[in-house]
């Protein structure tokens, strides 16, 4: 089963036998190879209407092909043109093109005429069109005298152009003497004939240089008409002119032009006719005059204007329809309308047609004995006449051919022979033109030949059509078959399509379409074949497309474009901006997958396209970049509706920079009172451009506006003009009015003055008024300048006053102010608190009670009571050391307070004083009290000295705060073995008067941990810890040395060196860790085996930790230790002075001066590290590994 050439594109399915047709006359798509005998064919000729430039040589083209090569001849005006007799005329070699040399001599007009070229060989003759040769003409205007034109305002006018008739017709336009085009509008416009139409004239139309120009493009010349002068005068000017030329009896006066309905200046009348040829542009024109200026409308009667082919020109005065056809014939109506009426004009349009082809004759290749036809069908309006010629001679007078029969527009050939070869011409003509076509009949007997090159490789993208060419020739016409692969199976599936020219189409190529295809052409004279190859490639795809981006001006943006493609194709990635090349700017950088734009500007906004191209396909993806920024500042600020207390501000918004403006912020400057300082006035919506602003009196306003969008706020606009409002009385009084005395006999009245903006006028002053609150005195008033304070002298001590401060200026007073209460000055309290009593709560806390003083004796605002207390000392110590007094203040009318942080087993003295705003009153009688014993602090230090094989000596300093009488010391210690496990705990009591103790019978080279604390009758104090190691047994070390002496072999020495190096490294690591105080395994064992007999003290036993100063946080002394379980707490009081003294952290010396926060010496806190009491050494470190 085969696919064979068919007259039309057809699909074939499996199982369907195609009908094989030998299309004898349908070989137009196949060119006859030039190596075969064939009649001439005209390939190039000059246009029918050939307008030449008379300044250049005349070239009349005529080119043809044929086998044998044709010869050429010419006719001129219907007779033979003998070029040999004219020395100016030559014919190009191998061509029929004529060259007429008129540049050296001769005139173009001499060679004007109708030319026709004939190309002839032994198989026939082809002829060209009749070529009408005419030289272009650009004649001058005839000289004429143009009178100036004078018209009244509002009259209509037509300025004629009437250009000279040129070839081709000139292009008309109106300009002035400066070669500037005259402005045109709905009122003034140029007609299709070149005239200038005025629907009504205005005074501004007056000028002396209305000039019509004609441009002849063929010769590139412009001709100019004489200038026309036009003067448009008003009615008053016209009456003055008439009065100057007529006497009183003749003068009636000119009347102004009245408004009038439209009338048409062109075309005239109510109806007109228009004829146009098919395929041309139909142009209809209506120009009307009237006052006011009319507007033109267009309609088509009984139809609609064609969509996409209708255009309006010249302010809708011209209607144009392109590619006009017979269907566009009909009545078109133009309507001119103004406020006074309307006028209509109907144009009847008839569309004629020069001849046009329906079926032009095609070359016919036949083999001897075959049949065929030549068909020549044309249409037109009127219908064209069809005439046949053979070899350029009318068929009626040509030699007879028995194989030829003419039937109107068809020539039928039967049983043709080689002598039947000829060139036939078909001429279709009517009154509007003609068509001439050459078609040859070539009788050949040729076996098939494939014209397509062999082994062409076609590469096609998957899922796209694949077209495999197989251009062929043969006579008779060959049949075409296609095969795929080497097995020779013919293609018959419905996925293939075979075209008339032999091309095989695979509508949707797939990967399995890849392979070798063979085209086979057969006729009765033989067979030819050709192989081509097809490869199917993967399509190029953009797997990551650039995305829409919004960025702020000056920032950076990146577009990503990832492409996936066939491995055998190399894509080229190109970035475009707005479908053009990227700007040549270093801010644009492209790498493998990205386009990066830095320092983005407004001009960078637009559409960016990533285009990936291969030799077979291309894909693209686009994204829009929108560049935004804060808005540009508003401009053109204007103040309107200026009233005493309001004004309207108008502005023009600046560019929003692609981000809509959300609001406008209005600020003002008071140039009179605060020049250069801008204040917020108002905010309005981003859609507003005006704001009504409320103003204050006596302010010299300037305004500025800022725009805000989602990006930010613009810079301020330029300031508006200044606007000074009228003065008025103040509308407010000073704020923050107070009355406080600084001395026992005065009253200082203060207030916050009004600023200049609030003064409302010049001469700002204040009326200050006062009187005693509890008396019947009249108000005392005084007017003071623009100050903020007034002092009233001679007042009683601490008396309440009512006070008022009222603002006034040169215009008047502010509203009456409200009175506020103040007090005259305070004096020191006169009476000391009585009946002071002390109740000792525990060893660190005491409670103090006292009786309050009478309020009148306070002579001021009662601030509270202050307790001075100190630790009493012997006379000898008092002489050597200054007594440190501590202070606690209790605010308000308190009658008791707590004294925390006392030192146990001490004698204290205290007194109480009352405090007001002036200071302290006299002190109460001193009261003494004793604190009971408490637990001691930790021993001040603990050192291990003189280590031996089996003994260690401990030395210590007593507690810095014994807090009572020491009864004894307790020492507990336990060994730590090589695996860092704690051994049994040994408990030892030491008399209180000892500061040194030696422990005997200890294990040699063993680490011990010691826990040491003091005791009073109340209990045990905080402990201090330390560690130490007994010395190494020298006998064992000597034995090891002897063993080393015995080991004299090299390998043993090397092994021991390696072990020594490893130990050294471990020692260095251990040394570093111990110096850093890190937690090492021994410490973890200690935490796990804490002394069970050492228990933390209770927090609820009624004791308080004593208060400390900055010394509490100094570094611990060497050798200090924390409890192994880190839970032991000192029994000092933790109560806060603030808790008991209600937030007052001050203290005073005996002379009443402030000496800072309460402080006292505190016992040293145990450290949480594991530092040794002596610096670690390699020997000690080595012992720790035993």
PDB file of N, CA, C and O in Angstrom, residues 586-613:
ATOM      1  N   UNK A 586      26.317  49.408  32.782  1.00  0.00           N
ATOM      2  CA  UNK A 586      26.999  48.449  33.651  1.00  0.00           C
ATOM      3  C   UNK A 586      26.126  48.020  34.821  1.00  0.00           C
ATOM      4  O   UNK A 586      26.443  47.048  35.506  1.00  0.00           O
ATOM      5  N   UNK A 587      25.014  48.719  35.058  1.00  0.00           N
ATOM      6  CA  UNK A 587      24.111  48.302  36.129  1.00  0.00           C
ATOM      7  C   UNK A 587      23.376  47.008  35.775  1.00  0.00           C
ATOM      8  O   UNK A 587      22.821  46.349  36.650  1.00  0.00           O
ATOM      9  N   UNK A 588      23.344  46.655  34.494  1.00  0.00           N
ATOM     10  CA  UNK A 588      22.677  45.436  34.050  1.00  0.00           C
ATOM     11  C   UNK A 588      23.738  44.344  33.901  1.00  0.00           C
ATOM     12  O   UNK A 588      24.708  44.506  33.150  1.00  0.00           O
ATOM     13  N   UNK A 589      23.567  43.258  34.610  1.00  0.00           N
ATOM     14  CA  UNK A 589      24.508  42.147  34.520  1.00  0.00           C
ATOM     15  C   UNK A 589      23.715  40.853  34.337  1.00  0.00           C
ATOM     16  O   UNK A 589      22.672  40.650  34.962  1.00  0.00           O
ATOM     17  N   UNK A 590      24.242  39.991  33.472  1.00  0.00           N
ATOM     18  CA  UNK A 590      23.580  38.728  33.145  1.00  0.00           C
ATOM     19  C   UNK A 590      24.559  37.599  33.423  1.00  0.00           C
ATOM     20  O   UNK A 590      25.700  37.622  32.953  1.00  0.00           O
ATOM     21  N   UNK A 591      24.112  36.639  34.233  1.00  0.00           N
ATOM     22  CA  UNK A 591      24.897  35.431  34.396  1.00  0.00           C
ATOM     23  C   UNK A 591      24.104  34.261  33.820  1.00  0.00           C
ATOM     24  O   UNK A 591      23.212  34.474  32.998  1.00  0.00           O
ATOM     25  N   UNK A 592      24.397  33.055  34.272  1.00  0.00           N
ATOM     26  CA  UNK A 592      23.801  31.882  33.645  1.00  0.00           C
ATOM     27  C   UNK A 592      22.280  31.896  33.696  1.00  0.00           C
ATOM     28  O   UNK A 592      21.618  31.670  32.682  1.00  0.00           O
ATOM     29  N   UNK A 593      21.723  32.156  34.848  1.00  0.00           N
ATOM     30  CA  UNK A 593      20.270  32.051  35.025  1.00  0.00           C
ATOM     31  C   UNK A 593      19.618  33.352  35.465  1.00  0.00           C
ATOM     32  O   UNK A 593      18.407  33.369  35.688  1.00  0.00           O
ATOM     33  N   UNK A 594      20.370  34.412  35.655  1.00  0.00           N
ATOM     34  CA  UNK A 594      19.802  35.605  36.272  1.00  0.00           C
ATOM     35  C   UNK A 594      20.145  36.861  35.483  1.00  0.00           C
ATOM     36  O   UNK A 594      21.215  36.966  34.882  1.00  0.00           O
ATOM     37  N   UNK A 595      19.204  37.770  35.530  1.00  0.00           N
ATOM     38  CA  UNK A 595      19.445  39.157  35.116  1.00  0.00           C
ATOM     39  C   UNK A 595      19.351  39.995  36.377  1.00  0.00           C
ATOM     40  O   UNK A 595      18.339  39.952  37.081  1.00  0.00           O
ATOM     41  N   UNK A 596      20.400  40.736  36.668  1.00  0.00           N
ATOM     42  CA  UNK A 596      20.447  41.553  37.876  1.00  0.00           C
ATOM     43  C   UNK A 596      20.580  43.010  37.457  1.00  0.00           C
ATOM     44  O   UNK A 596      21.422  43.359  36.622  1.00  0.00           O
ATOM     45  N   UNK A 597      19.715  43.838  38.033  1.00  0.00           N
ATOM     46  CA  UNK A 597      19.763  45.286  37.792  1.00  0.00           C
ATOM     47  C   UNK A 597      20.007  45.946  39.142  1.00  0.00           C
ATOM     48  O   UNK A 597      19.228  45.764  40.080  1.00  0.00           O
ATOM     49  N   UNK A 598      21.091  46.689  39.246  1.00  0.00           N
ATOM     50  CA  UNK A 598      21.409  47.401  40.473  1.00  0.00           C
ATOM     51  C   UNK A 598      21.070  48.873  40.314  1.00  0.00           C
ATOM     52  O   UNK A 598      20.976  49.386  39.197  1.00  0.00           O
ATOM     53  N   UNK A 599      20.914  49.528  41.449  1.00  0.00           N
ATOM     54  CA  UNK A 599      20.619  50.966  41.469  1.00  0.00           C
ATOM     55  C   UNK A 599      19.496  51.288  40.482  1.00  0.00           C
ATOM     56  O   UNK A 599      19.632  52.106  39.578  1.00  0.00           O
ATOM     57  N   UNK A 600      18.361  50.631  40.696  1.00  0.00           N
ATOM     58  CA  UNK A 600      17.239  50.716  39.754  1.00  0.00           C
ATOM     59  C   UNK A 600      16.737  52.155  39.663  1.00  0.00           C
ATOM     60  O   UNK A 600      16.576  52.840  40.677  1.00  0.00           O
ATOM     61  N   UNK A 601      16.483  52.604  38.430  1.00  0.00           N
ATOM     62  CA  UNK A 601      15.944  53.947  38.190  1.00  0.00           C
ATOM     63  C   UNK A 601      14.562  53.823  37.565  1.00  0.00           C
ATOM     64  O   UNK A 601      14.112  52.738  37.184  1.00  0.00           O
ATOM     65  N   UNK A 602      13.872  54.962  37.436  1.00  0.00           N
ATOM     66  CA  UNK A 602      12.524  54.958  36.873  1.00  0.00           C
ATOM     67  C   UNK A 602      12.518  54.409  35.452  1.00  0.00           C
ATOM     68  O   UNK A 602      11.584  53.705  35.053  1.00  0.00           O
ATOM     69  N   UNK A 603      13.544  54.737  34.680  1.00  0.00           N
ATOM     70  CA  UNK A 603      13.585  54.281  33.287  1.00  0.00           C
ATOM     71  C   UNK A 603      13.735  52.769  33.178  1.00  0.00           C
ATOM     72  O   UNK A 603      13.490  52.209  32.101  1.00  0.00           O
ATOM     73  N   UNK A 604      14.121  52.101  34.258  1.00  0.00           N
ATOM     74  CA  UNK A 604      14.300  50.649  34.209  1.00  0.00           C
ATOM     75  C   UNK A 604      12.979  49.901  34.265  1.00  0.00           C
ATOM     76  O   UNK A 604      12.942  48.695  34.030  1.00  0.00           O
ATOM     77  N   UNK A 605      11.902  50.572  34.611  1.00  0.00           N
ATOM     78  CA  UNK A 605      10.609  49.906  34.652  1.00  0.00           C
ATOM     79  C   UNK A 605      10.185  49.458  33.263  1.00  0.00           C
ATOM     80  O   UNK A 605      10.485  50.097  32.248  1.00  0.00           O
ATOM     81  N   UNK A 606       9.456  48.369  33.189  1.00  0.00           N
ATOM     82  CA  UNK A 606       8.967  47.860  31.911  1.00  0.00           C
ATOM     83  C   UNK A 606       8.892  46.351  31.926  1.00  0.00           C
ATOM     84  O   UNK A 606       8.916  45.707  32.983  1.00  0.00           O
ATOM     85  N   UNK A 607       8.794  45.780  30.728  1.00  0.00           N
ATOM     86  CA  UNK A 607       8.671  44.332  30.599  1.00  0.00           C
ATOM     87  C   UNK A 607      10.027  43.741  30.216  1.00  0.00           C
ATOM     88  O   UNK A 607      10.641  44.159  29.226  1.00  0.00           O
ATOM     89  N   UNK A 608      10.466  42.767  31.002  1.00  0.00           N
ATOM     90  CA  UNK A 608      11.721  42.082  30.744  1.00  0.00           C
ATOM     91  C   UNK A 608      11.400  40.668  30.253  1.00  0.00           C
ATOM     92  O   UNK A 608      10.595  39.958  30.865  1.00  0.00           O
ATOM     93  N   UNK A 609      12.037  40.317  29.152  1.00  0.00           N
ATOM     94  CA  UNK A 609      11.756  39.029  28.505  1.00  0.00           C
ATOM     95  C   UNK A 609      13.027  38.199  28.453  1.00  0.00           C
ATOM     96  O   UNK A 609      14.085  38.687  28.044  1.00  0.00           O
ATOM     97  N   UNK A 610      12.883  36.952  28.892  1.00  0.00           N
ATOM     98  CA  UNK A 610      13.965  35.970  28.763  1.00  0.00           C
ATOM     99  C   UNK A 610      13.644  35.119  27.539  1.00  0.00           C
ATOM    100  O   UNK A 610      12.612  34.434  27.511  1.00  0.00           O
ATOM    101  N   UNK A 611      14.494  35.191  26.517  1.00  0.00           N
ATOM    102  CA  UNK A 611      14.281  34.437  25.282  1.00  0.00           C
ATOM    103  C   UNK A 611      15.383  33.401  25.147  1.00  0.00           C
ATOM    104  O   UNK A 611      16.571  33.731  25.169  1.00  0.00           O
ATOM    105  N   UNK A 612      14.957  32.149  25.021  1.00  0.00           N
ATOM    106  CA  UNK A 612      15.898  31.046  24.832  1.00  0.00           C
ATOM    107  C   UNK A 612      15.739  30.534  23.403  1.00  0.00           C
ATOM    108  O   UNK A 612      14.658  30.091  23.009  1.00  0.00           O
ATOM    109  N   UNK A 613      16.800  30.611  22.626  1.00  0.00           N
ATOM    110  CA  UNK A 613      16.754  30.242  21.216  1.00  0.00           C
ATOM    111  C   UNK A 613      17.732  29.109  20.940  1.00  0.00           C
ATOM    112  O   UNK A 613      18.881  29.139  21.407  1.00  0.00           O
TER     113      UNK A 613
END
